[in-house]
Amino acid sequence: MRGKSVVILTGAGISAESGVRTFRDNDGLWENHRIEDVATPLAWYNDPVMVWRFYQARRNQMQEVEPNPAHLAIAEFQREHGNVTLITQNVDNLHERGGSESVIHMHGKLETLRCESSEESYVCMNLEHLSPDFVECSCCAEPSRMRPDIVWFGEMPMFMREIYEAVDNCDVFIVVGSSGHVYPAAGLVDVASQMGARTILVNLEEPMNAESFDEVHTGKAGEILPALVKTWLDEV
Ligand code: OAD
């Protein structure tokens, strides 16, 4: 793959071996709520305490987990190859902690909170930001409650212009650990294909959009990705 422009899209499966639960592998429920019902602007409006508790639990959990060999392999691939754009649907910071320098978080990040008035995001990971209480922002004249800096169902994912530009112009498009349920991320493989890119999937099992890929490698990302990365680096 030397000299080729590569885009990697990761999903919850890449963080599974670090101990972060995926969205759809188990029963897909959180305290009897479907993820689609917790992660919406309406849920935040109707029951902000429940939504806040859900994200505070995930923000706290992020402190306790570590990057796994799949995150490290991608960081090594970026370093060694030199032309790899990394896009993630994940809101954790395990790619960064695994050594990836430039990561496009299309569904937002757990480590930042957003002021609902100014729309500005701030890193909020100190002890006082991680309690069950809401965090107040004082960036505007009226202090107001901050919301999780997450793209909820019904909201537009972030950085879509940069993402389409990278996918439109890539030679190789690789997806790791994603079920292909959530659009527009799930449709990026078709965009890459239409533009003539080689498309590769690395996933525990064949997901619903598997037939969209030229190559499918099934297995745990932490176990099979390090060897795949070596093969890709050796390819001309
Ligand atoms: P999903 O939970 O839908 O899918 C995770 C995929 O990873 C599944 O296909 C699993 O088979 C696979 N998987 C599990 N363990 C794996 C492992 N060790 N190695 C490789 N693959 C593994 O997660 P996403 O596709 O990321 O959105 O979900 C997309 C979006 O849905 C998320 O970003 C989130 C969610 O609602 C928002 O929060 C906006």
Short mmCIF file of C-alpha atoms and ligand atoms in Angstrom, two decimals:
data_model
loop_
_atom_site.label_atom_id
_atom_site.label_comp_id
_atom_site.label_asym_id
_atom_site.label_seq_id
_atom_site.Cartn_x
_atom_site.Cartn_y
_atom_site.Cartn_z
CA MET A 1 0.00 0.00 0.00
CA ARG A 2 3.02 2.27 -0.15
CA GLY A 3 2.23 5.55 -1.91
CA LYS A 4 -1.51 4.93 -1.71
CA SER A 5 -3.94 7.17 0.09
CA VAL A 6 -5.64 5.19 2.87
CA VAL A 7 -8.73 5.97 4.96
CA ILE A 8 -9.56 3.87 8.04
CA LEU A 9 -13.00 4.02 9.67
CA THR A 10 -13.31 2.41 13.10
CA GLY A 11 -16.36 1.49 15.18
CA ALA A 12 -17.14 0.13 18.62
CA GLY A 13 -15.61 -3.28 17.79
CA ILE A 14 -12.07 -1.89 17.94
CA SER A 15 -12.53 -0.90 21.58
CA ALA A 16 -14.31 -4.13 22.58
CA GLU A 17 -11.11 -5.89 23.63
CA SER A 18 -10.27 -2.90 25.84
CA GLY A 19 -13.45 -3.65 27.78
CA VAL A 20 -15.71 -0.97 26.29
CA ARG A 21 -19.11 -2.48 25.49
CA THR A 22 -20.20 -2.29 21.87
CA PHE A 23 -23.68 -1.01 21.06
CA ARG A 24 -25.29 -3.97 19.33
CA ASP A 25 -23.36 -7.10 20.35
CA ASN A 26 -24.95 -7.92 23.68
CA ASP A 27 -28.60 -7.13 24.19
CA GLY A 28 -27.96 -3.55 23.03
CA LEU A 29 -29.75 -2.22 26.08
CA TRP A 30 -28.79 0.18 28.82
CA GLU A 31 -30.96 -0.13 31.95
CA ASN A 32 -33.83 -1.31 29.72
CA HIS A 33 -33.44 1.58 27.29
CA ARG A 34 -32.44 1.07 23.70
CA ILE A 35 -29.32 3.12 22.85
CA GLU A 36 -31.43 4.86 20.21
CA ASP A 37 -33.74 6.07 22.99
CA VAL A 38 -31.02 7.35 25.32
CA ALA A 39 -28.92 9.06 22.69
CA THR A 40 -31.36 11.63 21.30
CA PRO A 41 -32.00 15.36 21.82
CA LEU A 42 -35.54 14.44 22.91
CA ALA A 43 -34.22 12.12 25.65
CA TRP A 44 -31.97 14.95 26.90
CA TYR A 45 -34.97 17.30 26.92
CA ASN A 46 -37.35 14.85 28.62
CA ASP A 47 -34.98 13.14 31.06
CA PRO A 48 -31.62 14.92 31.26
CA VAL A 49 -30.71 13.14 34.52
CA MET A 50 -30.96 9.71 32.88
CA VAL A 51 -28.96 10.81 29.82
CA TRP A 52 -26.35 12.54 31.98
CA ARG A 53 -25.95 9.39 34.12
CA PHE A 54 -25.49 7.28 31.00
CA TYR A 55 -22.68 9.49 29.68
CA GLN A 56 -21.06 10.13 33.08
CA ALA A 57 -20.76 6.33 33.48
CA ARG A 58 -19.07 6.10 30.10
CA ARG A 59 -16.81 9.12 30.80
CA ASN A 60 -15.71 7.53 34.08
CA GLN A 61 -15.21 4.13 32.46
CA MET A 62 -12.94 5.66 29.83
CA GLN A 63 -10.41 6.44 32.59
CA GLU A 64 -10.21 2.75 33.52
CA VAL A 65 -9.64 1.17 30.11
CA GLU A 66 -6.48 0.93 28.03
CA PRO A 67 -5.82 0.85 24.27
CA ASN A 68 -5.49 -2.69 22.89
CA PRO A 69 -3.21 -4.12 20.15
CA ALA A 70 -5.68 -3.00 17.44
CA HIS A 71 -5.38 0.67 18.45
CA LEU A 72 -1.58 0.30 18.59
CA ALA A 73 -1.47 -1.38 15.17
CA ILE A 74 -3.41 1.49 13.57
CA ALA A 75 -1.11 4.07 15.17
CA GLU A 76 1.90 2.14 13.84
CA PHE A 77 0.31 1.97 10.38
CA GLN A 78 -0.23 5.76 10.41
CA ARG A 79 3.37 6.40 11.46
CA GLU A 80 5.00 3.94 9.05
CA HIS A 81 2.78 4.60 6.06
CA GLY A 82 2.43 8.39 6.31
CA ASN A 83 -0.83 8.85 4.36
CA VAL A 84 -3.58 7.39 6.53
CA THR A 85 -6.67 9.38 7.53
CA LEU A 86 -8.27 7.91 10.65
CA ILE A 87 -12.00 8.45 11.15
CA THR A 88 -13.73 6.95 14.17
CA GLN A 89 -17.36 6.58 15.20
CA ASN A 90 -16.10 5.99 18.73
CA VAL A 91 -16.37 8.64 21.39
CA ASP A 92 -13.57 7.23 23.57
CA ASN A 93 -9.98 8.47 23.39
CA LEU A 94 -8.28 5.09 22.93
CA HIS A 95 -6.91 5.86 19.46
CA GLU A 96 -5.15 8.97 20.82
CA ARG A 97 -3.87 7.05 23.86
CA GLY A 98 -2.66 4.30 21.51
CA GLY A 99 -0.47 6.82 19.70
CA SER A 100 -2.66 8.09 16.83
CA GLU A 101 -2.08 11.79 16.44
CA SER A 102 -4.81 12.88 14.14
CA VAL A 103 -8.24 11.36 14.72
CA ILE A 104 -11.53 12.57 13.23
CA HIS A 105 -14.29 11.87 15.78
CA MET A 106 -17.42 11.95 13.63
CA HIS A 107 -19.77 11.13 16.56
CA GLY A 108 -18.13 13.49 19.09
CA LYS A 109 -16.01 12.80 22.15
CA LEU A 110 -16.60 11.78 25.75
CA GLU A 111 -13.77 13.92 27.12
CA THR A 112 -15.33 17.23 26.06
CA LEU A 113 -18.61 18.82 27.11
CA ARG A 114 -20.49 21.41 25.04
CA CYS A 115 -22.04 24.69 26.15
CA GLU A 116 -25.61 24.64 24.87
CA SER A 117 -25.64 28.41 24.36
CA SER A 118 -22.32 29.07 22.62
CA GLU A 119 -21.85 25.56 21.15
CA GLU A 120 -18.20 25.71 22.29
CA SER A 121 -16.64 22.44 23.52
CA TYR A 122 -14.24 22.16 26.44
CA VAL A 123 -12.16 19.27 27.79
CA CYS A 124 -13.82 18.44 31.13
CA MET A 125 -12.18 15.41 32.72
CA ASN A 126 -11.26 16.68 36.20
CA LEU A 127 -12.79 15.08 39.28
CA GLU A 128 -15.41 17.82 39.61
CA HIS A 129 -16.57 17.12 36.04
CA LEU A 130 -17.05 13.39 36.63
CA SER A 131 -19.55 13.38 39.49
CA PRO A 132 -23.26 12.60 39.02
CA ASP A 133 -24.00 16.37 39.12
CA PHE A 134 -24.46 18.41 35.97
CA VAL A 135 -21.51 20.60 34.95
CA GLU A 136 -22.18 24.32 34.52
CA CYS A 137 -20.47 26.33 31.83
CA SER A 138 -19.64 29.98 32.48
CA CYS A 139 -18.44 30.93 29.01
CA CYS A 140 -21.59 33.01 28.37
CA ALA A 141 -23.25 35.78 30.40
CA GLU A 142 -25.76 33.26 31.81
CA PRO A 143 -24.10 30.12 33.23
CA SER A 144 -25.84 27.09 31.76
CA ARG A 145 -25.82 23.31 31.99
CA MET A 146 -23.41 21.61 29.59
CA ARG A 147 -24.44 18.67 27.42
CA PRO A 148 -22.38 15.65 26.39
CA ASP A 149 -20.34 16.54 23.30
CA ILE A 150 -21.82 13.58 21.44
CA VAL A 151 -23.67 13.39 18.14
CA TRP A 152 -27.09 12.01 19.02
CA PHE A 153 -29.54 10.22 16.73
CA GLY A 154 -31.18 12.86 14.55
CA GLU A 155 -28.14 15.18 14.68
CA MET A 156 -25.60 15.72 11.91
CA PRO A 157 -22.26 13.91 12.40
CA MET A 158 -19.22 16.17 12.69
CA PHE A 159 -16.53 16.93 10.06
CA MET A 160 -18.57 15.51 7.15
CA ARG A 161 -16.91 17.82 4.60
CA GLU A 162 -13.40 16.60 5.57
CA ILE A 163 -14.64 13.00 5.71
CA TYR A 164 -16.18 12.99 2.21
CA GLU A 165 -13.11 14.74 0.83
CA ALA A 166 -10.84 12.03 2.28
CA VAL A 167 -13.10 9.13 1.20
CA ASP A 168 -13.65 10.56 -2.31
CA ASN A 169 -9.89 10.72 -2.83
CA CYS A 170 -8.66 7.53 -1.19
CA ASP A 171 -7.17 4.48 -2.92
CA VAL A 172 -7.90 2.11 -0.03
CA PHE A 173 -10.80 2.26 2.44
CA ILE A 174 -10.59 0.05 5.55
CA VAL A 175 -13.33 -0.46 8.15
CA VAL A 176 -12.53 -2.01 11.53
CA GLY A 177 -15.16 -3.14 14.07
CA SER A 178 -18.40 -1.62 12.83
CA SER A 179 -21.81 -3.26 12.34
CA GLY A 180 -22.79 -1.08 9.38
CA HIS A 181 -26.10 -0.05 10.99
CA VAL A 182 -25.58 3.68 11.46
CA TYR A 183 -25.55 6.10 8.53
CA PRO A 184 -23.86 8.08 7.10
CA ALA A 185 -20.82 6.11 8.41
CA ALA A 186 -22.17 2.80 7.07
CA GLY A 187 -22.53 4.28 3.57
CA LEU A 188 -18.93 5.53 3.28
CA VAL A 189 -17.81 2.15 1.89
CA ASP A 190 -20.16 2.63 -1.06
CA VAL A 191 -18.79 6.12 -1.69
CA ALA A 192 -15.23 4.74 -1.63
CA SER A 193 -16.21 1.86 -3.93
CA GLN A 194 -17.88 4.16 -6.45
CA MET A 195 -14.69 6.22 -6.55
CA GLY A 196 -12.71 3.06 -7.39
CA ALA A 197 -11.06 2.43 -4.01
CA ARG A 198 -10.16 -1.06 -2.76
CA THR A 199 -12.38 -1.75 0.25
CA ILE A 200 -11.39 -3.92 3.21
CA LEU A 201 -13.34 -4.95 6.31
CA VAL A 202 -11.93 -6.29 9.59
CA ASN A 203 -14.72 -7.41 11.94
CA LEU A 204 -15.57 -10.11 14.45
CA GLU A 205 -18.26 -11.45 12.15
CA GLU A 206 -19.71 -10.53 8.77
CA PRO A 207 -21.88 -7.47 9.40
CA MET A 208 -25.00 -6.52 7.40
CA ASN A 209 -23.08 -4.51 4.78
CA ALA A 210 -20.32 -7.14 4.27
CA GLU A 211 -21.15 -7.60 0.58
CA SER A 212 -20.11 -3.97 -0.04
CA PHE A 213 -16.45 -4.87 0.61
CA ASP A 214 -13.83 -6.35 -1.72
CA GLU A 215 -12.13 -8.19 1.17
CA VAL A 216 -13.50 -9.34 4.52
CA HIS A 217 -11.25 -10.51 7.38
CA THR A 218 -13.19 -11.96 10.30
CA GLY A 219 -11.78 -12.24 13.81
CA LYS A 220 -10.97 -10.10 16.83
CA ALA A 221 -9.32 -6.87 15.70
CA GLY A 222 -6.71 -7.04 18.48
CA GLU A 223 -5.69 -10.48 17.29
CA ILE A 224 -5.74 -10.11 13.50
CA LEU A 225 -5.09 -6.43 12.82
CA PRO A 226 -1.38 -6.31 13.85
CA ALA A 227 -0.50 -9.00 11.25
CA LEU A 228 -2.74 -7.40 8.61
CA VAL A 229 -1.02 -4.04 9.12
CA LYS A 230 2.36 -5.67 8.54
CA THR A 231 1.06 -7.22 5.29
CA TRP A 232 -0.34 -3.87 4.15
CA LEU A 233 2.96 -2.11 4.89
CA ASP A 234 4.85 -4.76 2.88
CA GLU A 235 2.51 -4.54 -0.13
CA VAL A 236 3.81 -2.49 -3.03
P1 OAD B 1 -21.84 -1.68 16.88
O1 OAD B 1 -21.92 -2.06 18.32
O2 OAD B 1 -23.10 -1.48 16.13
O3 OAD B 1 -21.01 -2.80 16.11
C1 OAD B 1 -19.77 -3.27 16.57
C2 OAD B 1 -19.25 -4.28 15.59
O4 OAD B 1 -17.97 -4.68 16.04
C3 OAD B 1 -20.09 -5.55 15.43
O5 OAD B 1 -20.30 -5.85 14.06
C4 OAD B 1 -19.24 -6.64 16.11
O6 OAD B 1 -19.36 -7.90 15.47
C5 OAD B 1 -17.85 -6.08 15.93
N1 OAD B 1 -16.89 -6.51 16.98
C6 OAD B 1 -17.13 -6.81 18.28
N2 OAD B 1 -16.00 -7.14 18.91
C7 OAD B 1 -15.01 -7.05 17.99
C8 OAD B 1 -13.61 -7.26 18.02
N3 OAD B 1 -12.97 -7.64 19.14
N4 OAD B 1 -12.90 -7.06 16.87
C9 OAD B 1 -13.53 -6.68 15.73
N5 OAD B 1 -14.85 -6.48 15.63
C10 OAD B 1 -15.58 -6.64 16.75
O7 OAD B 1 -20.90 -0.39 16.81
P2 OAD B 1 -20.74 0.71 15.65
O8 OAD B 1 -20.87 0.11 14.30
O9 OAD B 1 -19.52 1.47 15.97
O10 OAD B 1 -23.35 6.19 17.55
O11 OAD B 1 -21.99 1.61 15.95
C11 OAD B 1 -22.16 2.79 15.23
C12 OAD B 1 -22.78 3.85 16.08
O12 OAD B 1 -23.96 3.36 16.73
C13 OAD B 1 -21.93 4.31 17.24
O13 OAD B 1 -20.94 5.23 16.89
C14 OAD B 1 -22.94 4.95 18.14
C15 OAD B 1 -24.04 3.92 18.06
O14 OAD B 1 -25.28 4.36 18.29
C16 OAD B 1 -23.51 7.28 18.33
O15 OAD B 1 -23.29 7.28 19.52
C17 OAD B 1 -23.96 8.47 17.56
#
